[in-house]
Amino acid sequence: MRTSPNIIITGTPGVGKTVHCEQLAQETELKHLSINQVAKERGCYDGFDEKLKSHIVDEDKVFNINWQQGKLEIVQHLELVALLSPSQFLRKTLTNMSTLALYRSYSEEKLQENLDAEIFGVLLEEAREAYDEEIVVELESETDDAIESNCQRIKSWIDSWKQSHATGSD
C-alpha cells in the first residue's frame, strides 16, 4: 500500500522541473527521481541521437520498472507523461528558455526543437491525451514566487491525497 502519491512534473527543458522537484523533495517526504537518471542507472536507453546529442530513453523499459516500490514519487522527464498521475505541467516564456538553453550549451538544433515544442504546446497536449484533463495541471514557472506558489499548491494536493487515502484505500 502506498502512503504517498506519485506525481509527474514535466515540460520542455528549461521550464524549472528540477527546481520544483528538488524543492518539493526537501519540503515533503517524497523522493525526487529524474527519469533520465533512472534510465542511465537501469540501462533503459534505446540508443543515442547523434543529431541532438542526447540519449533516447526506451519507454517500454521504464514502464516495466516497479514504480510502487519504495518512494518513487516525484518524477521528471520530457516525454514520459503516461507513467504516473497526476501530472503537473510547467511552462515558461520562450525568452527565458532560450537564455537557459544557451547557458546549457544546447546545439542550435536541440534548442530549436525545444522551443518549437513549447510554442506548439506539444508536451502539454501529450499529457492531456494520456490523462483525464482534470488531473493535468498547467503551471507557470517564470519567477521564484511562481515556483514557490506552485510548490505550495502541489504540497496542498499531496496533503489532500494523503487524507483521502488514510484508510488504506488506493
Short mmCIF file of N, CA and C in Angstrom, two decimals:
data_model
loop_
_atom_site.label_atom_id
_atom_site.label_comp_id
_atom_site.label_asym_id
_atom_site.label_seq_id
_atom_site.Cartn_x
_atom_site.Cartn_y
_atom_site.Cartn_z
N MET A 1 0.84 -1.18 0.00
CA MET A 1 0.00 0.00 0.00
C MET A 1 0.89 1.25 0.00
N ARG A 2 0.60 2.14 -0.91
CA ARG A 2 1.33 3.40 -0.97
C ARG A 2 0.86 4.34 0.12
N THR A 3 1.78 5.12 0.64
CA THR A 3 1.42 6.13 1.63
C THR A 3 1.59 7.54 1.09
N SER A 4 2.09 7.66 -0.13
CA SER A 4 2.27 8.95 -0.78
C SER A 4 1.89 8.82 -2.24
N PRO A 5 1.45 9.93 -2.85
CA PRO A 5 1.06 9.88 -4.25
C PRO A 5 2.26 9.86 -5.18
N ASN A 6 2.03 9.45 -6.41
CA ASN A 6 3.02 9.60 -7.47
C ASN A 6 2.69 10.88 -8.22
N ILE A 7 3.69 11.65 -8.52
CA ILE A 7 3.50 12.93 -9.21
C ILE A 7 4.48 13.01 -10.36
N ILE A 8 3.99 13.45 -11.50
CA ILE A 8 4.87 13.75 -12.64
C ILE A 8 4.99 15.26 -12.72
N ILE A 9 6.19 15.73 -12.85
CA ILE A 9 6.43 17.13 -13.18
C ILE A 9 7.15 17.11 -14.51
N THR A 10 6.51 17.65 -15.52
CA THR A 10 7.05 17.54 -16.87
C THR A 10 6.97 18.88 -17.59
N GLY A 11 7.63 18.96 -18.70
CA GLY A 11 7.66 20.18 -19.50
C GLY A 11 8.92 20.17 -20.35
N THR A 12 9.01 21.12 -21.24
CA THR A 12 10.18 21.19 -22.10
C THR A 12 11.40 21.57 -21.25
N PRO A 13 12.60 21.28 -21.74
CA PRO A 13 13.81 21.63 -20.99
C PRO A 13 13.86 23.12 -20.67
N GLY A 14 14.26 23.42 -19.45
CA GLY A 14 14.45 24.81 -19.05
C GLY A 14 13.26 25.45 -18.37
N VAL A 15 12.17 24.70 -18.13
CA VAL A 15 10.99 25.32 -17.51
C VAL A 15 10.98 25.24 -15.99
N GLY A 16 11.96 24.55 -15.40
CA GLY A 16 12.05 24.52 -13.95
C GLY A 16 11.64 23.22 -13.29
N LYS A 17 11.64 22.13 -14.03
CA LYS A 17 11.24 20.83 -13.47
C LYS A 17 12.12 20.45 -12.28
N THR A 18 13.42 20.53 -12.46
CA THR A 18 14.35 20.11 -11.41
C THR A 18 14.21 21.01 -10.18
N VAL A 19 14.08 22.30 -10.38
CA VAL A 19 13.93 23.24 -9.26
C VAL A 19 12.68 22.87 -8.45
N HIS A 20 11.57 22.64 -9.14
CA HIS A 20 10.33 22.26 -8.44
C HIS A 20 10.52 20.94 -7.69
N CYS A 21 11.07 19.95 -8.37
CA CYS A 21 11.24 18.63 -7.76
C CYS A 21 12.14 18.68 -6.54
N GLU A 22 13.24 19.39 -6.64
CA GLU A 22 14.17 19.46 -5.51
C GLU A 22 13.53 20.18 -4.32
N GLN A 23 12.80 21.25 -4.59
CA GLN A 23 12.13 21.96 -3.50
C GLN A 23 11.07 21.08 -2.85
N LEU A 24 10.26 20.39 -3.66
CA LEU A 24 9.23 19.51 -3.11
C LEU A 24 9.84 18.36 -2.31
N ALA A 25 10.93 17.82 -2.80
CA ALA A 25 11.59 16.72 -2.08
C ALA A 25 12.10 17.19 -0.72
N GLN A 26 12.59 18.43 -0.65
CA GLN A 26 13.07 18.98 0.63
C GLN A 26 11.93 19.24 1.60
N GLU A 27 10.77 19.62 1.07
CA GLU A 27 9.66 20.05 1.92
C GLU A 27 8.64 18.95 2.19
N THR A 28 8.78 17.81 1.57
CA THR A 28 7.85 16.69 1.76
C THR A 28 8.67 15.43 1.98
N GLU A 29 7.99 14.32 2.16
CA GLU A 29 8.70 13.05 2.29
C GLU A 29 8.88 12.37 0.94
N LEU A 30 8.53 13.07 -0.13
CA LEU A 30 8.66 12.49 -1.46
C LEU A 30 10.11 12.47 -1.91
N LYS A 31 10.42 11.53 -2.77
CA LYS A 31 11.77 11.39 -3.31
C LYS A 31 11.79 11.87 -4.75
N HIS A 32 12.76 12.69 -5.09
CA HIS A 32 12.90 13.21 -6.45
C HIS A 32 13.66 12.20 -7.30
N LEU A 33 13.03 11.75 -8.35
CA LEU A 33 13.68 10.87 -9.31
C LEU A 33 13.65 11.51 -10.68
N SER A 34 14.76 11.57 -11.32
CA SER A 34 14.83 12.01 -12.71
C SER A 34 14.76 10.76 -13.58
N ILE A 35 13.82 10.74 -14.50
CA ILE A 35 13.71 9.59 -15.40
C ILE A 35 15.02 9.40 -16.15
N ASN A 36 15.68 10.49 -16.50
CA ASN A 36 16.96 10.36 -17.20
C ASN A 36 17.97 9.62 -16.34
N GLN A 37 18.00 9.91 -15.03
CA GLN A 37 18.92 9.22 -14.13
C GLN A 37 18.53 7.76 -13.97
N VAL A 38 17.22 7.49 -13.83
CA VAL A 38 16.74 6.10 -13.72
C VAL A 38 17.11 5.33 -14.98
N ALA A 39 16.90 5.95 -16.14
CA ALA A 39 17.24 5.30 -17.41
C ALA A 39 18.73 4.98 -17.47
N LYS A 40 19.55 5.90 -17.01
CA LYS A 40 21.00 5.69 -17.00
C LYS A 40 21.38 4.56 -16.06
N GLU A 41 20.85 4.60 -14.83
CA GLU A 41 21.20 3.60 -13.82
C GLU A 41 20.70 2.20 -14.18
N ARG A 42 19.55 2.12 -14.85
CA ARG A 42 18.95 0.82 -15.12
C ARG A 42 19.05 0.39 -16.58
N GLY A 43 19.84 1.10 -17.36
CA GLY A 43 20.06 0.72 -18.74
C GLY A 43 18.81 0.79 -19.60
N CYS A 44 18.04 1.84 -19.44
CA CYS A 44 16.78 1.99 -20.19
C CYS A 44 16.96 2.90 -21.41
N TYR A 45 18.08 2.77 -22.08
CA TYR A 45 18.32 3.55 -23.29
C TYR A 45 18.09 2.70 -24.52
N ASP A 46 17.67 3.37 -25.58
CA ASP A 46 17.45 2.71 -26.85
C ASP A 46 18.33 3.35 -27.92
N GLY A 47 19.51 3.79 -27.52
CA GLY A 47 20.43 4.39 -28.47
C GLY A 47 20.78 5.82 -28.12
N PHE A 48 21.48 6.45 -29.05
CA PHE A 48 21.93 7.82 -28.87
C PHE A 48 21.62 8.59 -30.14
N ASP A 49 20.98 9.73 -30.01
CA ASP A 49 20.66 10.58 -31.15
C ASP A 49 21.85 11.51 -31.41
N GLU A 50 22.62 11.19 -32.44
CA GLU A 50 23.82 11.98 -32.76
C GLU A 50 23.47 13.41 -33.12
N LYS A 51 22.36 13.58 -33.83
CA LYS A 51 21.96 14.90 -34.28
C LYS A 51 21.64 15.82 -33.09
N LEU A 52 20.93 15.29 -32.09
CA LEU A 52 20.55 16.09 -30.93
C LEU A 52 21.51 15.92 -29.75
N LYS A 53 22.49 15.01 -29.93
CA LYS A 53 23.49 14.76 -28.88
C LYS A 53 22.84 14.39 -27.54
N SER A 54 21.88 13.45 -27.60
CA SER A 54 21.22 13.01 -26.37
C SER A 54 20.81 11.55 -26.49
N HIS A 55 20.70 10.90 -25.32
CA HIS A 55 20.28 9.51 -25.28
C HIS A 55 18.79 9.41 -25.59
N ILE A 56 18.40 8.29 -26.14
CA ILE A 56 16.99 8.00 -26.41
C ILE A 56 16.52 7.05 -25.32
N VAL A 57 15.53 7.48 -24.53
CA VAL A 57 15.02 6.65 -23.44
C VAL A 57 14.07 5.61 -24.02
N ASP A 58 14.26 4.35 -23.61
CA ASP A 58 13.37 3.26 -24.00
C ASP A 58 12.19 3.27 -23.04
N GLU A 59 11.06 3.83 -23.48
CA GLU A 59 9.91 3.99 -22.60
C GLU A 59 9.38 2.65 -22.11
N ASP A 60 9.43 1.61 -22.94
CA ASP A 60 8.93 0.30 -22.51
C ASP A 60 9.71 -0.21 -21.30
N LYS A 61 11.03 -0.05 -21.33
CA LYS A 61 11.84 -0.49 -20.18
C LYS A 61 11.50 0.32 -18.93
N VAL A 62 11.29 1.62 -19.10
CA VAL A 62 10.94 2.46 -17.96
C VAL A 62 9.58 2.06 -17.40
N PHE A 63 8.62 1.78 -18.29
CA PHE A 63 7.28 1.39 -17.83
C PHE A 63 7.31 0.08 -17.07
N ASN A 64 8.29 -0.78 -17.34
CA ASN A 64 8.37 -2.07 -16.67
C ASN A 64 9.01 -2.01 -15.28
N ILE A 65 9.50 -0.84 -14.88
CA ILE A 65 10.05 -0.68 -13.54
C ILE A 65 8.90 -0.71 -12.54
N ASN A 66 9.11 -1.33 -11.40
CA ASN A 66 8.09 -1.39 -10.36
C ASN A 66 8.04 -0.05 -9.63
N TRP A 67 7.17 0.85 -10.07
CA TRP A 67 7.11 2.20 -9.52
C TRP A 67 6.44 2.26 -8.15
N GLN A 68 5.81 1.17 -7.72
CA GLN A 68 5.21 1.15 -6.39
C GLN A 68 6.26 0.90 -5.32
N GLN A 69 7.42 0.42 -5.70
CA GLN A 69 8.47 0.05 -4.77
C GLN A 69 9.15 1.30 -4.21
N GLY A 70 9.29 1.35 -2.90
CA GLY A 70 9.99 2.49 -2.30
C GLY A 70 9.19 3.77 -2.38
N LYS A 71 9.90 4.88 -2.46
CA LYS A 71 9.26 6.18 -2.54
C LYS A 71 9.66 6.86 -3.83
N LEU A 72 9.15 6.37 -4.91
CA LEU A 72 9.46 6.92 -6.22
C LEU A 72 8.32 7.83 -6.65
N GLU A 73 8.22 8.98 -6.02
CA GLU A 73 7.02 9.77 -6.21
C GLU A 73 7.15 11.01 -7.07
N ILE A 74 8.28 11.66 -7.08
CA ILE A 74 8.40 12.84 -7.92
C ILE A 74 9.28 12.46 -9.10
N VAL A 75 8.73 12.58 -10.29
CA VAL A 75 9.43 12.14 -11.49
C VAL A 75 9.46 13.29 -12.47
N GLN A 76 10.57 13.47 -13.13
CA GLN A 76 10.62 14.50 -14.16
C GLN A 76 11.13 13.88 -15.46
N HIS A 77 10.53 14.26 -16.54
CA HIS A 77 11.04 13.87 -17.85
C HIS A 77 10.26 14.61 -18.92
N LEU A 78 10.86 14.70 -20.06
CA LEU A 78 10.29 15.42 -21.18
C LEU A 78 9.08 14.72 -21.77
N GLU A 79 9.12 13.41 -21.96
CA GLU A 79 8.08 12.75 -22.74
C GLU A 79 7.25 11.72 -21.99
N LEU A 80 7.71 11.21 -20.87
CA LEU A 80 7.01 10.10 -20.22
C LEU A 80 5.86 10.61 -19.36
N VAL A 81 4.81 11.09 -19.99
CA VAL A 81 3.70 11.67 -19.25
C VAL A 81 2.62 10.65 -18.92
N ALA A 82 2.73 9.44 -19.42
CA ALA A 82 1.69 8.44 -19.18
C ALA A 82 2.09 7.44 -18.11
N LEU A 83 3.08 7.76 -17.32
CA LEU A 83 3.62 6.80 -16.36
C LEU A 83 2.88 6.83 -15.03
N LEU A 84 2.73 7.97 -14.44
CA LEU A 84 2.14 8.11 -13.12
C LEU A 84 1.09 9.22 -13.18
N SER A 85 0.37 9.43 -12.09
CA SER A 85 -0.60 10.51 -12.11
C SER A 85 -0.66 11.17 -10.75
N PRO A 86 -1.12 12.39 -10.63
CA PRO A 86 -1.47 13.30 -11.70
C PRO A 86 -0.23 13.95 -12.28
N SER A 87 -0.41 14.77 -13.28
CA SER A 87 0.72 15.42 -13.93
C SER A 87 0.68 16.91 -13.66
N GLN A 88 1.79 17.46 -13.24
CA GLN A 88 1.94 18.90 -13.09
C GLN A 88 2.79 19.35 -14.28
N PHE A 89 2.24 20.20 -15.13
CA PHE A 89 2.92 20.58 -16.35
C PHE A 89 3.41 22.01 -16.24
N LEU A 90 4.70 22.22 -16.44
CA LEU A 90 5.30 23.54 -16.27
C LEU A 90 5.50 24.23 -17.61
N ARG A 91 5.28 25.55 -17.62
CA ARG A 91 5.50 26.36 -18.81
C ARG A 91 6.39 27.54 -18.45
N LYS A 92 7.09 28.06 -19.45
CA LYS A 92 7.97 29.21 -19.24
C LYS A 92 8.01 30.00 -20.54
N THR A 93 8.29 31.30 -20.46
CA THR A 93 8.34 32.09 -21.69
C THR A 93 9.54 31.65 -22.53
N LEU A 94 9.42 31.86 -23.80
CA LEU A 94 10.46 31.41 -24.73
C LEU A 94 11.77 32.17 -24.54
N THR A 95 11.70 33.44 -24.16
CA THR A 95 12.93 34.20 -23.94
C THR A 95 13.75 33.56 -22.83
N ASN A 96 13.11 33.23 -21.73
CA ASN A 96 13.82 32.60 -20.62
C ASN A 96 14.36 31.24 -21.02
N MET A 97 13.58 30.50 -21.79
CA MET A 97 14.03 29.18 -22.24
C MET A 97 15.25 29.30 -23.14
N SER A 98 15.24 30.26 -24.05
CA SER A 98 16.36 30.44 -24.97
C SER A 98 17.64 30.77 -24.21
N THR A 99 17.54 31.67 -23.25
CA THR A 99 18.70 32.04 -22.45
C THR A 99 19.26 30.85 -21.69
N LEU A 100 18.38 30.09 -21.04
CA LEU A 100 18.81 28.92 -20.29
C LEU A 100 19.42 27.87 -21.21
N ALA A 101 18.81 27.65 -22.35
CA ALA A 101 19.31 26.64 -23.27
C ALA A 101 20.69 27.01 -23.79
N LEU A 102 20.92 28.28 -24.05
CA LEU A 102 22.25 28.70 -24.49
C LEU A 102 23.26 28.52 -23.37
N TYR A 103 22.85 28.81 -22.15
CA TYR A 103 23.72 28.62 -20.98
C TYR A 103 24.10 27.15 -20.84
N ARG A 104 23.16 26.26 -21.15
CA ARG A 104 23.42 24.82 -21.06
C ARG A 104 24.18 24.29 -22.27
N SER A 105 24.51 25.14 -23.19
CA SER A 105 25.26 24.77 -24.40
C SER A 105 24.52 23.77 -25.28
N TYR A 106 23.20 23.94 -25.40
CA TYR A 106 22.44 23.11 -26.32
C TYR A 106 22.85 23.45 -27.74
N SER A 107 22.82 22.45 -28.60
CA SER A 107 23.06 22.72 -30.02
C SER A 107 21.90 23.55 -30.55
N GLU A 108 22.14 24.25 -31.65
CA GLU A 108 21.10 25.06 -32.28
C GLU A 108 19.88 24.20 -32.61
N GLU A 109 20.13 22.99 -33.08
CA GLU A 109 19.04 22.10 -33.45
C GLU A 109 18.21 21.67 -32.24
N LYS A 110 18.88 21.33 -31.16
CA LYS A 110 18.17 20.92 -29.95
C LYS A 110 17.40 22.10 -29.36
N LEU A 111 18.02 23.27 -29.34
CA LEU A 111 17.35 24.47 -28.87
C LEU A 111 16.08 24.73 -29.68
N GLN A 112 16.18 24.64 -31.00
CA GLN A 112 15.03 24.90 -31.86
C GLN A 112 13.92 23.88 -31.62
N GLU A 113 14.30 22.61 -31.46
CA GLU A 113 13.29 21.57 -31.19
C GLU A 113 12.56 21.85 -29.88
N ASN A 114 13.30 22.24 -28.85
CA ASN A 114 12.67 22.54 -27.56
C ASN A 114 11.77 23.76 -27.64
N LEU A 115 12.23 24.80 -28.33
CA LEU A 115 11.40 26.00 -28.48
C LEU A 115 10.14 25.69 -29.28
N ASP A 116 10.26 24.91 -30.35
CA ASP A 116 9.09 24.51 -31.13
C ASP A 116 8.10 23.72 -30.28
N ALA A 117 8.61 22.82 -29.46
CA ALA A 117 7.74 22.02 -28.59
C ALA A 117 6.98 22.92 -27.63
N GLU A 118 7.63 23.95 -27.11
CA GLU A 118 6.97 24.87 -26.19
C GLU A 118 5.97 25.75 -26.93
N ILE A 119 6.36 26.28 -28.08
CA ILE A 119 5.47 27.14 -28.86
C ILE A 119 4.17 26.42 -29.18
N PHE A 120 4.28 25.20 -29.64
CA PHE A 120 3.11 24.45 -30.09
C PHE A 120 2.45 23.65 -28.98
N GLY A 121 2.97 23.72 -27.78
CA GLY A 121 2.36 23.02 -26.65
C GLY A 121 2.32 21.52 -26.82
N VAL A 122 3.35 20.97 -27.46
CA VAL A 122 3.39 19.54 -27.78
C VAL A 122 3.28 18.67 -26.53
N LEU A 123 4.09 18.95 -25.53
CA LEU A 123 4.11 18.09 -24.34
C LEU A 123 2.84 18.24 -23.51
N LEU A 124 2.30 19.45 -23.44
CA LEU A 124 1.04 19.64 -22.73
C LEU A 124 -0.07 18.85 -23.41
N GLU A 125 -0.10 18.88 -24.72
CA GLU A 125 -1.11 18.11 -25.46
C GLU A 125 -0.93 16.62 -25.23
N GLU A 126 0.31 16.14 -25.20
CA GLU A 126 0.55 14.72 -24.92
C GLU A 126 0.05 14.34 -23.54
N ALA A 127 0.27 15.21 -22.56
CA ALA A 127 -0.21 14.94 -21.20
C ALA A 127 -1.73 14.89 -21.17
N ARG A 128 -2.37 15.80 -21.87
CA ARG A 128 -3.84 15.82 -21.90
C ARG A 128 -4.40 14.60 -22.63
N GLU A 129 -3.68 14.11 -23.63
CA GLU A 129 -4.13 12.90 -24.32
C GLU A 129 -3.93 11.66 -23.46
N ALA A 130 -2.90 11.65 -22.62
CA ALA A 130 -2.58 10.47 -21.81
C ALA A 130 -3.46 10.37 -20.56
N TYR A 131 -3.97 11.48 -20.07
CA TYR A 131 -4.72 11.51 -18.81
C TYR A 131 -6.04 12.23 -18.98
N ASP A 132 -6.93 12.01 -18.00
CA ASP A 132 -8.13 12.82 -17.92
C ASP A 132 -7.69 14.27 -17.72
N GLU A 133 -8.38 15.16 -18.41
CA GLU A 133 -7.99 16.57 -18.39
C GLU A 133 -7.90 17.14 -16.96
N GLU A 134 -8.76 16.68 -16.05
CA GLU A 134 -8.79 17.29 -14.72
C GLU A 134 -7.56 16.96 -13.86
N ILE A 135 -6.76 15.97 -14.25
CA ILE A 135 -5.56 15.68 -13.44
C ILE A 135 -4.28 16.24 -14.06
N VAL A 136 -4.40 16.92 -15.19
CA VAL A 136 -3.25 17.60 -15.79
C VAL A 136 -3.37 19.07 -15.42
N VAL A 137 -2.40 19.56 -14.67
CA VAL A 137 -2.44 20.94 -14.19
C VAL A 137 -1.28 21.70 -14.82
N GLU A 138 -1.61 22.75 -15.55
CA GLU A 138 -0.58 23.58 -16.18
C GLU A 138 -0.19 24.70 -15.22
N LEU A 139 1.11 24.82 -14.95
CA LEU A 139 1.62 25.81 -14.02
C LEU A 139 2.67 26.68 -14.71
N GLU A 140 2.63 27.98 -14.45
CA GLU A 140 3.65 28.88 -14.96
C GLU A 140 4.83 28.86 -13.99
N SER A 141 6.04 29.00 -14.51
CA SER A 141 7.22 28.94 -13.64
C SER A 141 8.22 30.04 -13.99
N GLU A 142 7.70 31.25 -14.17
CA GLU A 142 8.53 32.38 -14.60
C GLU A 142 9.42 32.94 -13.51
N THR A 143 8.92 32.97 -12.29
CA THR A 143 9.63 33.67 -11.21
C THR A 143 9.79 32.75 -10.00
N ASP A 144 10.63 33.19 -9.07
CA ASP A 144 10.78 32.44 -7.82
C ASP A 144 9.46 32.38 -7.06
N ASP A 145 8.70 33.48 -7.09
CA ASP A 145 7.39 33.49 -6.42
C ASP A 145 6.44 32.48 -7.06
N ALA A 146 6.47 32.38 -8.38
CA ALA A 146 5.61 31.41 -9.07
C ALA A 146 6.00 29.98 -8.70
N ILE A 147 7.29 29.73 -8.62
CA ILE A 147 7.76 28.39 -8.25
C ILE A 147 7.32 28.06 -6.82
N GLU A 148 7.47 29.02 -5.91
CA GLU A 148 7.03 28.82 -4.52
C GLU A 148 5.53 28.56 -4.47
N SER A 149 4.76 29.33 -5.21
CA SER A 149 3.31 29.13 -5.25
C SER A 149 2.95 27.76 -5.82
N ASN A 150 3.64 27.36 -6.87
CA ASN A 150 3.40 26.04 -7.46
C ASN A 150 3.68 24.94 -6.45
N CYS A 151 4.79 25.06 -5.74
CA CYS A 151 5.16 24.03 -4.76
C CYS A 151 4.14 23.98 -3.62
N GLN A 152 3.65 25.13 -3.18
CA GLN A 152 2.62 25.15 -2.14
C GLN A 152 1.35 24.47 -2.64
N ARG A 153 0.98 24.74 -3.88
CA ARG A 153 -0.21 24.12 -4.47
C ARG A 153 -0.06 22.60 -4.55
N ILE A 154 1.10 22.14 -4.97
CA ILE A 154 1.34 20.70 -5.08
C ILE A 154 1.36 20.07 -3.68
N LYS A 155 1.98 20.75 -2.71
CA LYS A 155 2.00 20.22 -1.34
C LYS A 155 0.58 20.12 -0.78
N SER A 156 -0.27 21.08 -1.08
CA SER A 156 -1.67 21.01 -0.64
C SER A 156 -2.36 19.80 -1.26
N TRP A 157 -2.08 19.57 -2.54
CA TRP A 157 -2.68 18.40 -3.20
C TRP A 157 -2.17 17.11 -2.55
N ILE A 158 -0.88 17.05 -2.23
CA ILE A 158 -0.31 15.87 -1.58
C ILE A 158 -1.02 15.62 -0.24
N ASP A 159 -1.22 16.68 0.54
CA ASP A 159 -1.92 16.54 1.82
C ASP A 159 -3.34 16.02 1.62
N SER A 160 -4.04 16.54 0.62
CA SER A 160 -5.40 16.06 0.33
C SER A 160 -5.39 14.60 -0.07
N TRP A 161 -4.42 14.22 -0.90
CA TRP A 161 -4.32 12.82 -1.33
C TRP A 161 -4.11 11.92 -0.12
N LYS A 162 -3.22 12.32 0.76
CA LYS A 162 -2.93 11.50 1.94
C LYS A 162 -4.17 11.37 2.83
N GLN A 163 -4.92 12.45 3.00
CA GLN A 163 -6.14 12.39 3.81
C GLN A 163 -7.16 11.44 3.18
N SER A 164 -7.32 11.52 1.88
CA SER A 164 -8.32 10.68 1.22
C SER A 164 -7.89 9.22 1.14
N HIS A 165 -6.62 8.93 1.33
CA HIS A 165 -6.11 7.55 1.29
C HIS A 165 -5.68 7.05 2.66
N ALA A 166 -6.03 7.77 3.71
CA ALA A 166 -5.60 7.41 5.06
C ALA A 166 -6.19 6.10 5.54
N THR A 167 -7.32 5.70 4.97
CA THR A 167 -7.97 4.46 5.41
C THR A 167 -7.33 3.23 4.79
N GLY A 168 -6.34 3.45 3.94
CA GLY A 168 -5.65 2.31 3.32
C GLY A 168 -6.16 1.99 1.95
N SER A 169 -7.11 2.78 1.43
CA SER A 169 -7.57 2.53 0.07
C SER A 169 -6.61 3.16 -0.90
N ASP A 170 -6.45 2.54 -2.07
CA ASP A 170 -5.51 3.08 -3.06
C ASP A 170 -6.06 2.85 -4.44
#
